XYZ file of C-alpha atoms in Angstrom:
381
model
C 0.000 0.000 0.000
C 1.406 3.368 -0.998
C 2.536 5.664 1.820
C 1.592 8.745 -0.190
C -1.596 9.940 -1.844
C -1.261 11.054 -5.475
C 1.184 10.485 -8.310
C 4.614 8.952 -7.639
C 6.548 11.665 -5.849
C 5.627 14.051 -3.066
C 1.949 13.552 -2.392
C 0.237 14.064 0.934
C -0.088 11.392 3.611
C -3.179 9.263 4.068
C -3.876 11.039 7.351
C -3.773 14.417 5.596
C -6.036 13.119 2.840
C -8.646 11.829 5.269
C -8.551 15.098 7.197
C -8.919 17.138 3.996
C -11.986 15.132 2.921
C -13.571 14.971 6.358
C -17.009 16.265 5.352
C -17.183 14.743 1.858
C -19.130 11.658 2.831
C -17.986 9.324 0.072
C -14.354 9.553 1.141
C -14.559 10.202 4.856
C -13.205 6.939 6.237
C -9.626 5.739 5.940
C -8.943 2.693 3.805
C -7.730 1.423 0.483
C -9.780 0.010 -2.359
C -7.053 -0.135 -4.992
C -7.630 -3.302 -7.015
C -5.173 -6.018 -6.065
C -7.027 -9.087 -7.352
C -9.552 -9.584 -10.150
C -13.150 -9.601 -8.969
C -15.220 -12.776 -9.293
C -17.085 -11.235 -12.210
C -13.830 -10.382 -13.982
C -12.441 -13.886 -13.462
C -15.657 -15.398 -14.807
C -15.655 -13.091 -17.831
C -11.990 -13.757 -18.580
C -12.471 -17.502 -18.269
C -15.371 -17.332 -20.723
C -13.091 -15.521 -23.168
C -10.281 -18.030 -22.716
C -8.041 -15.466 -20.994
C -5.434 -16.122 -18.308
C -6.892 -15.647 -14.815
C -4.154 -16.785 -12.406
C -1.727 -13.911 -12.785
C -0.811 -11.426 -10.054
C -2.241 -7.939 -10.377
C -0.143 -4.807 -10.825
C 0.193 -2.067 -8.221
C 0.974 1.632 -8.773
C 4.645 2.392 -9.538
C 6.850 3.182 -6.554
C 9.800 5.552 -6.315
C 12.982 3.573 -5.603
C 15.857 5.616 -4.145
C 18.926 3.719 -5.295
C 21.243 5.659 -2.994
C 19.240 4.337 -0.047
C 19.525 0.755 -1.363
C 23.275 0.524 -1.714
C 23.217 1.853 -5.297
C 21.699 -1.319 -6.693
C 18.304 -2.778 -7.510
C 16.992 -6.033 -8.922
C 14.236 -5.663 -11.506
C 12.294 -8.884 -11.861
C 10.162 -9.473 -14.945
C 6.612 -10.554 -14.072
C 3.587 -11.510 -16.161
C 0.562 -9.847 -14.548
C -2.976 -8.608 -15.083
C -3.310 -4.829 -15.296
C -6.551 -3.012 -14.425
C -6.203 0.327 -16.184
C -9.707 1.241 -14.966
C -11.533 -1.547 -13.130
C -14.998 -0.038 -12.645
C -17.928 0.537 -15.008
C -17.862 4.339 -14.853
C -17.023 6.411 -17.939
C -16.822 3.554 -20.398
C -15.003 1.116 -18.109
C -13.862 -1.353 -17.178
C -10.546 -1.277 -19.042
C -8.425 -4.336 -18.237
C -5.281 -5.708 -19.876
C -5.521 -9.463 -19.175
C -1.748 -9.871 -19.471
C 1.100 -7.378 -19.254
C 4.827 -7.797 -18.619
C 5.722 -5.742 -15.586
C 8.852 -4.796 -13.669
C 9.165 -5.523 -9.940
C 11.871 -3.810 -7.864
C 13.446 -6.157 -5.298
C 10.618 -7.478 -3.103
C 8.086 -4.802 -4.134
C 5.000 -5.212 -6.300
C 4.989 -5.479 -10.107
C 3.870 -2.272 -11.795
C 3.150 -0.682 -15.171
C 4.969 1.656 -15.621
C 7.891 0.097 -13.828
C 9.255 1.699 -10.658
C 10.785 5.168 -10.825
C 14.502 4.630 -10.232
C 16.025 7.696 -8.565
C 19.740 8.309 -8.037
C 22.144 11.195 -7.413
C 24.492 12.472 -10.113
C 27.872 10.751 -10.128
C 26.655 7.552 -8.475
C 27.868 4.229 -9.849
C 24.897 1.886 -9.704
C 23.777 -1.548 -10.818
C 20.510 -2.883 -12.222
C 20.153 -6.664 -12.120
C 17.585 -7.943 -14.586
C 16.048 -11.085 -13.090
C 14.287 -12.992 -15.854
C 13.969 -16.213 -13.894
C 10.194 -16.305 -14.047
C 9.425 -15.642 -17.721
C 9.608 -17.702 -20.880
C 10.988 -15.108 -23.296
C 14.184 -13.025 -23.408
C 14.383 -9.446 -22.108
C 16.980 -6.689 -21.790
C 17.323 -3.372 -19.938
C 18.069 -0.250 -21.976
C 18.185 3.274 -20.547
C 18.183 6.582 -22.407
C 20.200 9.665 -21.554
C 23.171 8.443 -19.555
C 26.428 7.452 -21.208
C 27.448 3.865 -20.596
C 29.920 1.225 -21.798
C 29.084 -0.657 -24.969
C 28.119 -3.943 -23.299
C 25.677 -2.140 -20.968
C 23.576 -0.519 -23.712
C 20.883 -3.171 -23.434
C 20.444 -3.851 -27.162
C 20.836 -7.579 -27.864
C 21.793 -7.361 -31.534
C 24.657 -4.893 -31.017
C 25.955 -5.915 -27.580
C 25.481 -9.682 -27.713
C 23.838 -9.560 -24.290
C 20.372 -11.078 -24.012
C 18.856 -12.169 -20.705
C 17.163 -15.436 -21.574
C 14.402 -17.267 -19.723
C 15.573 -18.306 -16.277
C 18.625 -16.044 -16.407
C 19.892 -12.973 -14.549
C 22.252 -10.260 -15.742
C 23.671 -7.209 -13.994
C 24.040 -3.949 -15.924
C 26.513 -1.368 -14.591
C 26.007 2.378 -14.985
C 27.260 5.746 -13.839
C 24.678 8.482 -13.278
C 26.637 10.896 -15.454
C 23.767 12.775 -17.132
C 21.400 14.567 -14.750
C 17.768 14.580 -15.766
C 14.737 12.395 -16.368
C 15.314 9.386 -18.606
C 13.284 6.539 -20.075
C 14.179 2.879 -19.615
C 12.646 -0.077 -21.406
C 13.212 -3.584 -22.713
C 14.988 -3.502 -26.091
C 14.243 -7.088 -27.135
C 11.532 -7.096 -29.829
C 11.005 -3.526 -28.685
C 7.579 -2.694 -30.169
C 5.937 -5.721 -28.598
C 7.747 -5.618 -25.272
C 7.083 -1.915 -24.682
C 3.464 -2.423 -25.729
C 3.241 -5.176 -23.117
C 4.296 -2.720 -20.374
C 8.085 -2.964 -20.125
C 9.040 0.677 -19.569
C 9.785 3.056 -16.719
C 11.636 6.203 -15.624
C 15.166 6.784 -14.348
C 15.681 10.102 -12.553
C 19.234 11.394 -12.033
C 19.162 14.336 -9.630
C 21.950 16.852 -10.351
C 24.459 17.688 -7.637
C 22.968 20.263 -5.278
C 19.445 19.486 -6.496
C 16.739 21.635 -4.928
C 13.365 19.867 -4.903
C 10.144 21.765 -5.470
C 7.355 21.916 -2.881
C 5.597 19.171 -4.832
C 7.316 16.941 -7.373
C 5.632 14.213 -9.417
C 6.415 11.691 -12.175
C 3.942 11.055 -14.980
C 4.339 8.697 -17.943
C 1.821 8.660 -20.779
C 1.218 5.882 -23.282
C -1.249 4.707 -25.905
C -1.931 0.970 -26.287
C -3.273 -1.524 -28.801
C -4.894 -3.936 -26.359
C -5.134 -6.706 -28.946
C -1.538 -7.590 -28.059
C -2.382 -8.074 -24.372
C -5.433 -10.150 -25.213
C -3.476 -12.237 -27.707
C -0.766 -13.136 -25.170
C -3.472 -13.943 -22.613
C -4.966 -16.504 -24.984
C -7.949 -14.433 -26.055
C -9.570 -14.199 -29.463
C -7.377 -11.371 -30.781
C -4.644 -11.002 -33.366
C -2.160 -8.131 -33.060
C -0.711 -6.694 -36.261
C 2.370 -4.506 -35.823
C 1.861 -3.090 -39.338
C -1.656 -1.963 -38.436
C -1.375 -0.868 -34.820
C -4.695 0.576 -33.604
C -4.470 2.229 -30.177
C -7.642 1.784 -28.169
C -6.484 2.572 -24.612
C -4.733 5.713 -23.367
C -3.085 5.973 -19.968
C -1.372 8.256 -17.479
C 0.930 6.228 -15.222
C -0.774 3.110 -16.533
C -4.330 4.202 -15.668
C -7.265 5.456 -17.703
C -9.494 8.226 -16.385
C -11.342 8.354 -14.096
C -9.083 5.821 -12.329
C -6.258 8.347 -12.811
C -7.957 10.441 -10.094
C -8.056 7.602 -7.558
C -5.939 8.845 -4.623
C -4.073 5.561 -4.142
C -4.369 3.568 -7.357
C -4.208 6.601 -9.659
C -1.955 9.624 -9.866
C -3.662 12.947 -9.183
C -1.335 15.958 -8.962
C -2.109 17.074 -5.406
C -1.085 20.642 -4.545
C -1.683 23.326 -1.956
C -2.109 26.970 -2.846
C 1.282 28.654 -3.116
C 3.219 25.476 -3.910
C 5.910 25.358 -6.547
C 5.045 22.227 -8.536
C 7.481 20.233 -10.668
C 6.286 17.438 -12.976
C 8.514 15.050 -14.912
C 6.647 13.999 -18.082
C 7.755 10.947 -20.087
C 6.184 9.554 -23.255
C 6.600 5.775 -23.419
C 4.209 5.435 -26.344
C 4.744 5.452 -30.088
C 2.710 8.588 -30.841
C 3.146 12.205 -29.779
C 0.970 13.554 -26.973
C 0.441 17.318 -26.509
C -0.103 17.634 -22.752
C -2.251 20.517 -21.542
C -2.809 21.891 -18.044
C -6.032 23.752 -17.258
C -5.775 27.148 -15.525
C -2.025 26.842 -14.929
C 0.799 28.064 -17.142
C 4.093 26.262 -16.762
C 7.697 26.677 -17.837
C 9.755 23.867 -19.330
C 12.905 23.734 -17.192
C 14.478 20.585 -18.614
C 14.253 18.499 -21.779
C 15.765 15.024 -22.185
C 18.169 15.707 -19.340
C 19.261 19.126 -20.593
C 18.389 22.145 -18.429
C 16.706 25.023 -20.241
C 18.441 28.379 -19.604
C 16.165 30.832 -17.821
C 16.457 33.297 -20.714
C 14.942 30.688 -23.052
C 11.964 29.790 -20.854
C 8.467 31.104 -21.364
C 5.057 30.277 -19.973
C 2.775 27.919 -21.858
C -0.099 25.564 -21.182
C 0.528 22.909 -23.867
C 3.708 20.921 -24.457
C 3.960 18.319 -27.203
C 5.836 15.272 -25.931
C 7.115 13.049 -28.731
C 7.826 9.331 -28.272
C 10.652 8.773 -25.739
C 10.902 12.502 -24.948
C 11.044 13.750 -21.372
C 10.090 17.213 -20.198
C 10.308 18.648 -16.715
C 7.843 21.484 -16.194
C 7.247 23.861 -13.289
C 4.308 26.014 -12.294
C 2.985 27.871 -9.287
C -0.193 26.611 -7.679
C -1.676 30.096 -7.823
C -5.147 29.389 -9.221
C -8.462 29.565 -7.419
C -8.245 26.375 -5.295
C -10.194 23.757 -7.185
C -9.880 20.736 -9.462
C -8.355 21.268 -12.917
C -7.680 18.849 -15.739
C -4.372 17.783 -17.234
C -4.816 15.829 -20.468
C -3.599 15.011 -23.945
C -5.027 17.541 -26.375
C -5.397 14.971 -29.082
C -8.817 14.777 -27.556
C -9.646 11.435 -29.149
C -7.072 10.093 -26.664
C -9.303 11.255 -23.802
C -11.674 8.326 -24.065
C -12.381 4.764 -22.979
C -13.635 3.023 -26.091
C -16.295 5.344 -27.486
C -16.920 6.962 -24.099
C -15.673 10.517 -23.447
C -14.141 11.564 -21.104
C -11.684 8.892 -20.077
C -8.267 7.744 -21.187
C -5.267 10.085 -21.046
C -6.638 12.553 -18.529
C -5.588 13.420 -15.010
C -6.124 16.266 -12.619
C -4.457 19.019 -10.622
C -6.262 18.727 -7.310
C -5.934 21.409 -4.644
C -5.976 20.034 -1.129
C -8.267 22.948 -0.248
C -10.895 21.581 -2.704
C -11.033 18.030 -1.373
C -13.754 18.851 1.144
C -16.391 19.370 -1.574
C -19.268 17.435 -3.074
C -17.735 17.527 -6.560
C -14.539 15.927 -5.277
C -16.586 13.208 -3.576
C -18.389 12.598 -6.879
C -15.077 12.316 -8.723
C -13.879 9.801 -6.150
C -17.038 7.784 -6.788
C -16.319 7.813 -10.534
C -12.722 6.740 -9.799
C -13.901 3.836 -7.644
C -12.607 5.102 -4.310
C -14.738 3.993 -1.370
C -12.208 4.892 1.373
C-alpha cells in the first residue's frame, strides 16, 4: 500500500487526505480500495473468453531511491494482469488481461515500472532477473552514457537475458535529468506489453520543489495483451490501432483515484514540478487547465532561464522527457491535465476517459464535486 496519496513523488499522507476530505461523505473513512485481485465477475468473464486468470495484479509504480539501497536494484520481470480502470464508470472497465511488468526487489509489479532515482555521479547496478518468464528481455536506458556492453540492445551488444537467467548492468549516473528505460528485445511488442519506466538522475545540489511528481503517458493496442493472454485477438504490428490511453498506466477516471491513480495534489502557493515521459509510439500534446508552466528541462538538458516562457501545452514526442514547473496560484479547485489529441481522452467510445488526469488542490477536497469524482474513480475509502 502506498505511503503517499497522489502520483509517484511528493503527495500528501493518508492522514492528511482523510482530514482534507472529512465532510465529503464518500471519502470520509480511511482505507484502500485499490484493485489487487480480479473480482469474481472479472475472473468469470476472462475464463469465458479463454483469458489467463491466475496472474498477479499490478500495483501503482513506486519511487525507488537507489542511494538508499546501496546503489543497486533487482528488476524482476513478471507476467501480470493490469486493471487500467476496473470499474464501469465512464466507459469502463478497461483491463489488460496480461502485461509484462517490472518488480523492484521485493516490491510489487507495476506498469509503468518503478521510478529509479539516483544522485548524479553515483555508480549503480541494475540486475535484470528474468527467472520467471519464458521469453528473453533486456534493460536499456536513455540519456546516460554507458559502456558498450551495458547498452541493453541484444543485436549490437550480444547480451540477451534469456528465460531463467539474470544479468547485472553497470552504470554511472553521469547525465542529470529524467530518462526513459525499457526492454529492447523485440522492442515494439515488449514496450506495448508494459516494459518501460523512468530513471531520474538528480543533479548535484538538487533543490526539490514543494511538490514533485512523475507522470508517464502511453497509448496501447490492447489486442496484443489479449493475444498473449490466450484471447480471441490477433495483433498486427503493421496496423497498430491504439484503443487505450493511460497516465501512469491508468485510464481516467481511475487516474484520479488517490491511491491507485496519480492525481497531482497541490496546496495553494506550492511550486510544482512534474517530470513527463512519453513511453508510447505517438506524440501527446499535454495541456494543463488554468495553470501556465515553464519547461525547465528536456531530455536531461536544463533550459536556460532566458529561453523559458510560460505555456499551457507541451507536445511530448515518443521517448521525450520534459520537466515542467508552475505555481499553484489558481483559485483552489480541481483542474484537468490531459492530452489535447482529444480522441485520446476516451475509454472506447466513451468521453471523457483515457489520457486525462487532474491538478487537485488540497483545499478543494472537502467538496461534493470531489466526492463525486472519487465515486467515478472507484474510491470507497
